[in-house]
Coordinates of C-alpha atoms and ligand atoms in Angstrom, one line a residue:
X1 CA 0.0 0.0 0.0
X2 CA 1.7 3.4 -1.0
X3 CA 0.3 6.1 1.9
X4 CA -0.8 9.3 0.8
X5 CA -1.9 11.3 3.2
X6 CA -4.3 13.1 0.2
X7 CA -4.0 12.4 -3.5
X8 CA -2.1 14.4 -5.5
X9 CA -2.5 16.4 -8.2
X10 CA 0.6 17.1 -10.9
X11 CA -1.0 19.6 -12.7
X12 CA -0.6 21.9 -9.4
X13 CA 3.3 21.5 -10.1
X14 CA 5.3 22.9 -13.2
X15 CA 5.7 21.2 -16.0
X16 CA 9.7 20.0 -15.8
X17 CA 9.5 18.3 -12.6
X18 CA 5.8 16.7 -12.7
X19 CA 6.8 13.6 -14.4
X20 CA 9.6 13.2 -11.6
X21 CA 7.7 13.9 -8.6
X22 CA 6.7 10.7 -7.5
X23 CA 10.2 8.4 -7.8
X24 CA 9.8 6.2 -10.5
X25 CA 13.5 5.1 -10.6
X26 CA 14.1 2.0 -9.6
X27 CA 17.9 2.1 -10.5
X28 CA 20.4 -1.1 -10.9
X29 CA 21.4 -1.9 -7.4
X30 CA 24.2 -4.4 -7.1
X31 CA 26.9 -5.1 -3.7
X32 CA 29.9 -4.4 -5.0
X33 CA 33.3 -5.2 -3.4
X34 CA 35.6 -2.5 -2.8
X35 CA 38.8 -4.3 -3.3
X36 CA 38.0 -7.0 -6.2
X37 CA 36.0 -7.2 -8.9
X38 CA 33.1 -9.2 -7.1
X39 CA 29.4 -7.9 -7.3
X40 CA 26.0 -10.0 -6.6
X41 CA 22.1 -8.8 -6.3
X42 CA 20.5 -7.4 -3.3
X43 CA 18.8 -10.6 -2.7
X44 CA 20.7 -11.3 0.8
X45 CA 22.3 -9.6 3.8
X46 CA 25.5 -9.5 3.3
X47 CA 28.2 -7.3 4.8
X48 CA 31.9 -8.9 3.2
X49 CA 32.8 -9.6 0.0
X50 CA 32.6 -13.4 -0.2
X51 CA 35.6 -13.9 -2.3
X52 CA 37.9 -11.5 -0.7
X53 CA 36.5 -10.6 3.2
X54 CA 36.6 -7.1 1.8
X55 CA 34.0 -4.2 2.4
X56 CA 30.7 -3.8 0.4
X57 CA 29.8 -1.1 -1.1
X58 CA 26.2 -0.6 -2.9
X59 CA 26.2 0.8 -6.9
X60 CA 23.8 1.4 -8.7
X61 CA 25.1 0.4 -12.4
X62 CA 22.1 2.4 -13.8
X63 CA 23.7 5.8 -11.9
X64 CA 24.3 7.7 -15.5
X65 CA 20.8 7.3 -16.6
X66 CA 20.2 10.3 -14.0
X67 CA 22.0 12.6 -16.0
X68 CA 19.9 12.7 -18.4
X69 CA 17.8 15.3 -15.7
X70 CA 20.0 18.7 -15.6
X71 CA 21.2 19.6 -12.2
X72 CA 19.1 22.1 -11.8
X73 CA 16.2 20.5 -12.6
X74 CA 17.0 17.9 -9.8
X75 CA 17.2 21.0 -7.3
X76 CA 13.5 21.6 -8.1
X77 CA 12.4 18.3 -8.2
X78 CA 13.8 18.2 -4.7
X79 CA 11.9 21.5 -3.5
X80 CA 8.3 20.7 -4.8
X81 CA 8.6 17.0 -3.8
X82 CA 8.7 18.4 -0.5
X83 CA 4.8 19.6 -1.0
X84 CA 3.5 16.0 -1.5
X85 CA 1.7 14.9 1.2
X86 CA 3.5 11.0 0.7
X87 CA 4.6 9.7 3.6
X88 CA 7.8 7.6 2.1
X89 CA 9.1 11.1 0.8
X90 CA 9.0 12.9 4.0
X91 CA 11.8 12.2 5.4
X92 CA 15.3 10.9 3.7
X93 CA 13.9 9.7 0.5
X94 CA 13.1 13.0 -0.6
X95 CA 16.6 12.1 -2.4
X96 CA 15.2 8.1 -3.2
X97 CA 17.1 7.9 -6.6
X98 CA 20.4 9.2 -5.1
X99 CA 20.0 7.6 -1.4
X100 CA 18.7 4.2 -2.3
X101 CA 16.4 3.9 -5.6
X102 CA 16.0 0.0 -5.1
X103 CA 13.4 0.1 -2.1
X104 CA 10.2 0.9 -3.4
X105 CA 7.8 3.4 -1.6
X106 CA 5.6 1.2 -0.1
X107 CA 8.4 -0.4 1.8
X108 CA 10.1 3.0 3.5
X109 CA 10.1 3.0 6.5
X110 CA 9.5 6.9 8.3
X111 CA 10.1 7.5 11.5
X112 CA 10.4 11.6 11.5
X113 CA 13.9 11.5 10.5
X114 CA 16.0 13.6 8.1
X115 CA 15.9 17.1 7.2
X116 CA 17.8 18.6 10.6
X117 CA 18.2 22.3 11.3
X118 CA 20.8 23.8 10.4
X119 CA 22.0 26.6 13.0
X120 CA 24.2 29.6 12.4
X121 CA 26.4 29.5 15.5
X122 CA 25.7 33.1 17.3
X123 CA 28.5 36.0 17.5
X124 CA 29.8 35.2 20.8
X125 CA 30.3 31.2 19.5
X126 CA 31.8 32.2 16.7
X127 CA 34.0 34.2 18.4
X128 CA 34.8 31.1 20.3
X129 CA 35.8 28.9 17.0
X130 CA 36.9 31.8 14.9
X131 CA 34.8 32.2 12.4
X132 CA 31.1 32.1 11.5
X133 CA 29.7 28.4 11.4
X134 CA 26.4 26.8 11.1
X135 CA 25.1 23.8 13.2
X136 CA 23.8 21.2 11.3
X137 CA 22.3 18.9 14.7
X138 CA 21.6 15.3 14.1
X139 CA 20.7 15.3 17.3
X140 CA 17.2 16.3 16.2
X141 CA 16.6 13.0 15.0
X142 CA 13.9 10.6 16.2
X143 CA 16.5 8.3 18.2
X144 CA 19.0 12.0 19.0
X145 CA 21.6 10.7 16.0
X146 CA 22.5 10.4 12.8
X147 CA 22.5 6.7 13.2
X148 CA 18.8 7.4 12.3
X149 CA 19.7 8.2 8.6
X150 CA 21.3 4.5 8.1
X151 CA 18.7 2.7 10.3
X152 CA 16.1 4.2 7.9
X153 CA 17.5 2.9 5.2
X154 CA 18.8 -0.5 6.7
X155 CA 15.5 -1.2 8.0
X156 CA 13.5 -0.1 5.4
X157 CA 16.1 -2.8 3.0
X158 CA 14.6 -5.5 5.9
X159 CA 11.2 -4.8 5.4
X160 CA 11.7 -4.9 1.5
X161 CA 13.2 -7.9 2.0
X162 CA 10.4 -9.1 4.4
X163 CA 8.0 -8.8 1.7
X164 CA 10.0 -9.8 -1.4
X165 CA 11.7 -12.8 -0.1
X166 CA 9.1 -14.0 2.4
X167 CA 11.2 -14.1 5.5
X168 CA 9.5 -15.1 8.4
X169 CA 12.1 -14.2 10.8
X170 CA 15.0 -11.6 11.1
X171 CA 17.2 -11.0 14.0
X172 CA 18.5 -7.6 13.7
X173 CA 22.3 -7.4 15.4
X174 CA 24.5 -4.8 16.2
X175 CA 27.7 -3.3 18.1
X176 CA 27.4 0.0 19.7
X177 CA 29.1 2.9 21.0
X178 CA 25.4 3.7 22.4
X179 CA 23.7 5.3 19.4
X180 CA 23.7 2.4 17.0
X181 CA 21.8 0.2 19.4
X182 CA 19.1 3.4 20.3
X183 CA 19.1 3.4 16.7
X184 CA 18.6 -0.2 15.5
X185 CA 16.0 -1.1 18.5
X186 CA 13.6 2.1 17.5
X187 CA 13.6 1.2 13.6
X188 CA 13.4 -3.0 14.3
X189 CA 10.5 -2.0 17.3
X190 CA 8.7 -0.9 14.3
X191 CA 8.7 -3.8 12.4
X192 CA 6.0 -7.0 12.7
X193 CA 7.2 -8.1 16.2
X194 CA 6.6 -11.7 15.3
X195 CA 8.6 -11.7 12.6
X196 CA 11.7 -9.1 13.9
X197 CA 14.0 -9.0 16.7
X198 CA 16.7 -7.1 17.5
X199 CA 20.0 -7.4 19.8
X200 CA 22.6 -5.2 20.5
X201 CA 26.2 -5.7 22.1
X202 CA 27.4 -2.5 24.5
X203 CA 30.8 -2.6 25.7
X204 CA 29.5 -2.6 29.9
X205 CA 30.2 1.0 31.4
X206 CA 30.9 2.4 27.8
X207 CA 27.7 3.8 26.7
X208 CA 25.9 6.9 28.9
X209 CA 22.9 5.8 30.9
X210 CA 20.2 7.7 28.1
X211 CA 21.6 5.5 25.6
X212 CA 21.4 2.3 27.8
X213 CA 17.7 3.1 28.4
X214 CA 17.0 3.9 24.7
X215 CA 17.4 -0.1 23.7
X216 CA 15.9 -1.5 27.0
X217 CA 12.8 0.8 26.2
X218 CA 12.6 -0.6 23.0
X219 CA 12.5 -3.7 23.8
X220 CA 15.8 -4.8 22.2
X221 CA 17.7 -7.7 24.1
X222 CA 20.7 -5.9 25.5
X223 CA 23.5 -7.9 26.2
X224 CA 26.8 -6.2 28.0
X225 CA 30.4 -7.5 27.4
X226 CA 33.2 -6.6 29.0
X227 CA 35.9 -4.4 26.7
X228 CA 35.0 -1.3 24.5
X229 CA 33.1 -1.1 21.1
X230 CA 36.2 -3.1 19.0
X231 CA 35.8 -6.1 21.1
X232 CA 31.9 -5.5 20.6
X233 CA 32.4 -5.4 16.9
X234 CA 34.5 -8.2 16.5
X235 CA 32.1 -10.8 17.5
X236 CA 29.3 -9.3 15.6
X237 CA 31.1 -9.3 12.9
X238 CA 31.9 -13.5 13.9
X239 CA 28.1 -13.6 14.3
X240 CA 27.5 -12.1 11.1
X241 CA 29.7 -15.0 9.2
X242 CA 28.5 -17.6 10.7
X243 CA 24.8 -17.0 12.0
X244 CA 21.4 -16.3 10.3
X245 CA 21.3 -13.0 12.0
X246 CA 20.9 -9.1 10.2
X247 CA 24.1 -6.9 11.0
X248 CA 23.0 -3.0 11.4
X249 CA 26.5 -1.8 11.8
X250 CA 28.0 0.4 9.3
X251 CA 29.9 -2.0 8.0
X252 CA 26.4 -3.4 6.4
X253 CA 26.3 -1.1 3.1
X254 CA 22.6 -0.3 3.4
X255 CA 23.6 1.9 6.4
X256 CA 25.4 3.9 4.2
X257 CA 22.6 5.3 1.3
X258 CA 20.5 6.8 4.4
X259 CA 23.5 8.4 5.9
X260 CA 24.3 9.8 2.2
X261 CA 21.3 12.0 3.2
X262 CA 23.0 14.4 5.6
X263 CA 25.2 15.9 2.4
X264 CA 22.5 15.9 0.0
X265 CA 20.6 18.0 3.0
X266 CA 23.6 20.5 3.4
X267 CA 24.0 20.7 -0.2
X268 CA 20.0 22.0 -0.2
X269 CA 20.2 23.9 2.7
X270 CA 22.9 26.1 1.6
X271 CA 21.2 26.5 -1.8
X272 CA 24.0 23.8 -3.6
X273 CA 26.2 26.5 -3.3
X274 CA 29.9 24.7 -2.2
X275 CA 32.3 25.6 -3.7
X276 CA 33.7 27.6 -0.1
X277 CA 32.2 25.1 2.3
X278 CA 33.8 22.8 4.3
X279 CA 32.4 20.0 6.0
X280 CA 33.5 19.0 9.6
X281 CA 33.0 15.8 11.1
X282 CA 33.7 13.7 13.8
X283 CA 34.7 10.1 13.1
X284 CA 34.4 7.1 15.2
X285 CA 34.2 4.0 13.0
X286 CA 34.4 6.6 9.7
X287 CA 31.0 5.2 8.1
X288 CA 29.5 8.5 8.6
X289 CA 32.5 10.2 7.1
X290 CA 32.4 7.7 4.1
X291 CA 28.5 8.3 3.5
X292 CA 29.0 12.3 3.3
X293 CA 31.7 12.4 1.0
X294 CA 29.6 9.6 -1.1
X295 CA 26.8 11.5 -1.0
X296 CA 28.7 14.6 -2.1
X297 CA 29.7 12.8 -4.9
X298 CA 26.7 11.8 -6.6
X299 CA 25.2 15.5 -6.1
X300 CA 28.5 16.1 -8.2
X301 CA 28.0 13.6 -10.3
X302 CA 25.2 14.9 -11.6
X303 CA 25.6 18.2 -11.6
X304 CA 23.2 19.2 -8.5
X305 CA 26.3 20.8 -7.2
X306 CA 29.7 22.4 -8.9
X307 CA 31.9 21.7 -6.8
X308 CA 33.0 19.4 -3.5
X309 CA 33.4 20.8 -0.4
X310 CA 36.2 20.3 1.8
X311 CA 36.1 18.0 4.7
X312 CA 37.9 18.7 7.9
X313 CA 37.5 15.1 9.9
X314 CA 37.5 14.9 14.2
X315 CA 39.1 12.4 16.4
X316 CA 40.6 13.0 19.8
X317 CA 43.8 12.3 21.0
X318 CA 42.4 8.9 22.5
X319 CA 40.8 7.5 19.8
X320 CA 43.1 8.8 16.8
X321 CA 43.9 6.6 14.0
X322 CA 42.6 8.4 11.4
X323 CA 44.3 11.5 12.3
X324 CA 48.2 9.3 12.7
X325 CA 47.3 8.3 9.2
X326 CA 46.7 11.4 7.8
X327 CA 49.7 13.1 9.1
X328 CA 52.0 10.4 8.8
X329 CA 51.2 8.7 5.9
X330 CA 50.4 5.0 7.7
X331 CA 47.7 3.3 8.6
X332 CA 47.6 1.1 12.4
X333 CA 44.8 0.6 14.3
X334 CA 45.2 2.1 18.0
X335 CA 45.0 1.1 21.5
X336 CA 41.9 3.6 23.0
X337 CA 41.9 5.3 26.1
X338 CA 38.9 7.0 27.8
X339 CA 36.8 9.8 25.8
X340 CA 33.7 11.8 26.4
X341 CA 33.5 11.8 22.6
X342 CA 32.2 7.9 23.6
X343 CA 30.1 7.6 20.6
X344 CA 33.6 8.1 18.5
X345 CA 35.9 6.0 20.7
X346 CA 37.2 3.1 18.5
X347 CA 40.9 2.6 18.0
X348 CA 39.9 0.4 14.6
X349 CA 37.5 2.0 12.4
X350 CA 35.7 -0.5 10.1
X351 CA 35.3 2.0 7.2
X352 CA 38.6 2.8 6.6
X353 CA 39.3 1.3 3.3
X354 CA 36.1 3.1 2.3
X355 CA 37.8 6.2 3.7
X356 CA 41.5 5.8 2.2
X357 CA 39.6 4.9 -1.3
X358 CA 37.5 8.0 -1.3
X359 CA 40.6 10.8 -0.3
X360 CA 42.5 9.1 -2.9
X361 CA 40.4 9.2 -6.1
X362 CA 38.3 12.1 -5.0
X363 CA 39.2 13.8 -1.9
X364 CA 42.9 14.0 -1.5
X365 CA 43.5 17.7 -1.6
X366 CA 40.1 18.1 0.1
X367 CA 40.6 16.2 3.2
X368 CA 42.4 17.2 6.1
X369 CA 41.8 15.3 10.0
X370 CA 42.6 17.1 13.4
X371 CA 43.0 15.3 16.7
X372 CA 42.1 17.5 19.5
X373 CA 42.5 17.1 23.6
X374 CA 39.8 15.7 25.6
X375 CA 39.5 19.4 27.5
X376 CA 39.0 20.7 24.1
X377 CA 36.0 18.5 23.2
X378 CA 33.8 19.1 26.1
X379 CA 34.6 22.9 26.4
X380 CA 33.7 22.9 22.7
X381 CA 30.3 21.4 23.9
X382 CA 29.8 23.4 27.2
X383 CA 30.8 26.5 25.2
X384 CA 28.8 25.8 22.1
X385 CA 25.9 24.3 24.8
X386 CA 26.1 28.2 26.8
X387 CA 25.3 30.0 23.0
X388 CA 22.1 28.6 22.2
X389 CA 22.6 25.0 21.0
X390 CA 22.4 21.9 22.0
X391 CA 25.3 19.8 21.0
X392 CA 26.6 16.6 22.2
X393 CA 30.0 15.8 23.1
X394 CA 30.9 14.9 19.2
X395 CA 29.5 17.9 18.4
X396 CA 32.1 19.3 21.1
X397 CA 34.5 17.8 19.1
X398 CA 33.7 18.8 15.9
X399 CA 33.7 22.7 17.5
X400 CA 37.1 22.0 18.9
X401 CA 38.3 20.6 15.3
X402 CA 36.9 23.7 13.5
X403 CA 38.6 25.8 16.2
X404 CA 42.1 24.0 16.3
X405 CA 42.2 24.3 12.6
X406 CA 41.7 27.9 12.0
X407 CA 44.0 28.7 14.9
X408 CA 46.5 27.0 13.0
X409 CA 46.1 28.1 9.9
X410 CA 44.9 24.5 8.2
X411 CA 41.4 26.0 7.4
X412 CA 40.8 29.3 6.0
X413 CA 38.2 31.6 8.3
X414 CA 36.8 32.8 4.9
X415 CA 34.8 29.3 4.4
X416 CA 31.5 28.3 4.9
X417 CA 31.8 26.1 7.5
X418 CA 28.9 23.3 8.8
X419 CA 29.5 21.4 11.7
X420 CA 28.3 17.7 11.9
X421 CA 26.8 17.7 15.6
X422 CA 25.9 14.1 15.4
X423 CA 23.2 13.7 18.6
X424 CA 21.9 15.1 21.1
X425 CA 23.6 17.4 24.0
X426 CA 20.7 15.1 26.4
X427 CA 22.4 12.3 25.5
X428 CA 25.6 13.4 27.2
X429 CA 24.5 14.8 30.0
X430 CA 26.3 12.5 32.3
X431 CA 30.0 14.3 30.7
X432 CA 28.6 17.7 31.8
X433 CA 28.0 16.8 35.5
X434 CA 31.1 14.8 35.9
X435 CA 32.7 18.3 35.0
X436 CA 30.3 20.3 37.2
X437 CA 31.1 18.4 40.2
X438 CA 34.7 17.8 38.9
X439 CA 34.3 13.6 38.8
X440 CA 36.3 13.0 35.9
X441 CA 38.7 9.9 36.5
X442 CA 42.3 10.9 35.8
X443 CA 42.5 9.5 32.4
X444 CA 40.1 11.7 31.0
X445 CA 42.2 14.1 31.4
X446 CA 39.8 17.2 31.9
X447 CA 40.2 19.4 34.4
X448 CA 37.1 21.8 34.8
X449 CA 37.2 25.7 34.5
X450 CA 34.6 27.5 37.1
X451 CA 33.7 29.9 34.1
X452 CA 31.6 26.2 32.5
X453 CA 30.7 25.2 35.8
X454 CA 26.8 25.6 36.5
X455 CA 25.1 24.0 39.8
X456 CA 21.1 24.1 41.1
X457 CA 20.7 26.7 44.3
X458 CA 19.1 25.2 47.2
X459 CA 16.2 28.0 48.6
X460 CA 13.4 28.3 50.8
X461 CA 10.1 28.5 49.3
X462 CA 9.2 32.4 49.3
X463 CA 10.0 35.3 47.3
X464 CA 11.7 37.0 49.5
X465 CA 14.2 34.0 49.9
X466 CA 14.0 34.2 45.8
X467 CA 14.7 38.1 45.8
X468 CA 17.4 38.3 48.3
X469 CA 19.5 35.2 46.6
X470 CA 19.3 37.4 43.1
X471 CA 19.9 41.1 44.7
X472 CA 16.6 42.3 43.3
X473 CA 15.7 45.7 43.5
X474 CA 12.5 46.8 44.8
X475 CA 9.6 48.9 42.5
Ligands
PLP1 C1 28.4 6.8 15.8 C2 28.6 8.1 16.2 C3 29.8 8.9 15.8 C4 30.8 8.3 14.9 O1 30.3 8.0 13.6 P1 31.0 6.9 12.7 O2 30.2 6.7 11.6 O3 31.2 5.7 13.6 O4 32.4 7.5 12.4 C5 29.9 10.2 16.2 N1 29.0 10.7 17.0 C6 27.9 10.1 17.4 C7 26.9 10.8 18.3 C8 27.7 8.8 17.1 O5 26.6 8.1 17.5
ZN2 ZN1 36.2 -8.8 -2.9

């Protein structure tokens, strides 16, 4: 059943985009290896190449039909799809024959995500970074992340498959730094509970209460093991060899098309006009990274934007392997240390090849990363947090990148800058109190500054108690 929410009418729309309004375009979508010349249908999970244990990417081999609609036009088709009242184009398949043409309408699944605000930072946090920025907060998502973007097309693939290939039962699986598995369990918790389950694997003590809660409240089975998110990963990714079971980490390329979504929405937002912007960040296990410069590509491709931005990437100094690689040239997984950038602690990020692919054919003198200190991060998020926004501690980082770069002269302060804050500042919460109350174990290494520091005053319960405490003046 496609779901209208009134039927529509393409004579009310102008005549070059009517015949594109409702997403005909099915595409050619194929798994592709990255590494060897091995591609198969979409008619299975599947997450490694099975001749080479490489990564999967998704192509669609039918991609150059698209150009045959001028950029332009593709702008407007964009814009007045946005006034029909379907429910599959609401949110991230506005872009359905860039994101992910192969799942048909009446298979999306729409939760509210998509289509986040992007904030111009005010004049006292731009001050802060200098230069002007914009916000563009994930955190408004359904779930409070980005992960929402890849779960809505992951799970919308499942319930395609679901119907296509008549599963009776799917048991969706992930790793987590805490926002996968908030992620993963809303989307699945949509699904026919008879025929979907999911599971997620936290790394115990390793994920902030809100994002333990978010799963449990689901309904998800949440199982705890002892080590951070690589050790997590690792037997997922074992599970996901051996077992009948539905990965829903990045690593699974359907992730990937949703997340495309956030540069298509940039691109839109800033009326496709890049050719000054640069994109910043933060990166984790770098398939977030991968899907923006992918999804900066095919607006390229087809000529819905001039030019690729630039993309300044995040890590801090505990979790840093992208950054060693950049500046040195060589590639080693790390050993991580404690972050309050949580959500991007991982010493081995899974879509590196991905990443190391795209700087080389299409990024190289585009891509810069920045590893910044721990103290930085969550000042950038207090600070950002105390000027209207509500960032979370990746968003902190992000901030501190932007900052760290212009100071030193990597970025120019001329640029349009957007800043990936990739959840919610709620979901973070427990950072900020540990550096009210000055809690932070030693290997944090944050040490808190009494001009962040915020506390609740105990009064009694009159005005006078009120009025005395502030200094008010009397009428
Ligand atoms: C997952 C996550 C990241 C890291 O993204 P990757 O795709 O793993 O690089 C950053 N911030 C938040 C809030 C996340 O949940
Ligand atoms: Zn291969």
């Amino acid at each position: 059943m496609e779901r209208h929410y009134s039927p529509f009418d393409p004579h009310a729309f102008p005549a070059h985009v009517r015949d594109y309004l409702i997403p005909e375009y099915a595409g050619d979508c194929v798994y592709e290896c990255i590494a060897c010349a091995y591609s198969c249908p979409l008619d299975r999970f599947l997450y490694t190449c099975p001749a080479c244990g490489s990564l999967l990417k998704i192509t669609d081999r039918s991609f150059d039909e698209l150009k045959k609609i001028p950029g332009p036009v593709w702008r407007d088709i964009f814009d007045y799809r946005t006034l029909l009242r379907i429910e599959a184009l609401q949110g991230i398949f506005l872009f359905k024959e860039l994101l992910f043409p192969a799942i048909p309408l009446q298979d999306v699944i729409y939760l509210g995500e998509g289509h986040t605000a992007l904030v111009r930072a005010n004049t006292q946090l731009a001050r802060y970074a200098g230069s002007e920025f914009f916000i563009k907060n994930d955190g408004f998502n359904p779930s409070a992340s980005f992960k929402d973007r890849g779960m809505a097309s992951a799970v919308s693939f499942i319930n395609y498959s679901i119907r296509t290939r008549g599963l009776s039962e799917v048991l969706g699986i992930c790793a987590s730094t805490g926002d996968t598995s908030a992620a993963a369990a809303l989307y699945l918790s949509y699904l026919d509970s008879s025929i979907v389950k999911s599971v997620v694997l936290l790394p115990k003590g390793k994920v902030t209460p809100q994002q333990l809660a978010q799963p449990l409240g689901s309904g998800a089975v949440v199982l705890e093991i002892p080590g951070v998110f690589d050790d997590c990963m690792r037997i997922v990714e074992q599970l996901a060899e051996t077992y009948h079971v539905c990965l829903l980490n990045s690593k699974n390329p359907v992730r990937i098309m949703g997340q495309k979504s956030y540069a298509y929405e940039v691109a839109r937002q800033l009326g496709y006009k890049t050719d000054d912007l640069t994109v910043v960040v933060p990166v984790g296990n770098a398939g977030n990274i991968t899907a923006i410069m992918e999804g900066f590509l095919d607006m390229h491709r087809l000529g819905i934007i001039e030019d690729l931005p630039h993309i300044l990437a995040v890590q801090s100094r505990h979790a840093n392997p992208v950054a060693l690689w950049r500046s040195s040239g060589e590639y080693a997984p790390v050993p991580v240390r404690p972050s309050v950038a949580q959500a991007a602690m991982i010493g081995d990020p899974v879509s590196f090849p991905k990443v190391r692919a795209l700087v080389a054919s299409d990024f190289d003198d585009r891509f810069a990363c920045i590893d910044v200190e721990e103290q930085e991060i969550i000042e950038g998020m207090l600070q950002a947090n105390r000027c209207g926004s509500v960032v979370c501690t990746q968003g902190g980082e992000s901030i501190a990148g932007l900052r760290r770069a212009l100071a030193s002269g990597i970025v120019s302060p001329e640029r349009t800058f957007v800043v990936d804050s990739t959840s919610h500042q709620l979901k973070f919460s427990n950072f900020q109190q540990m550096f009210f109350e000055n809690t932070f174990p030693p290997e944090y290494e944050i040490t808190p500054r009494s001009g962040f520091v915020n506390a609740p005053v105990q009064l009694a319960a009159s005005a006078g108690a009120v009025a005395d405490y502030l200094g008010l003046k009397k009428k």
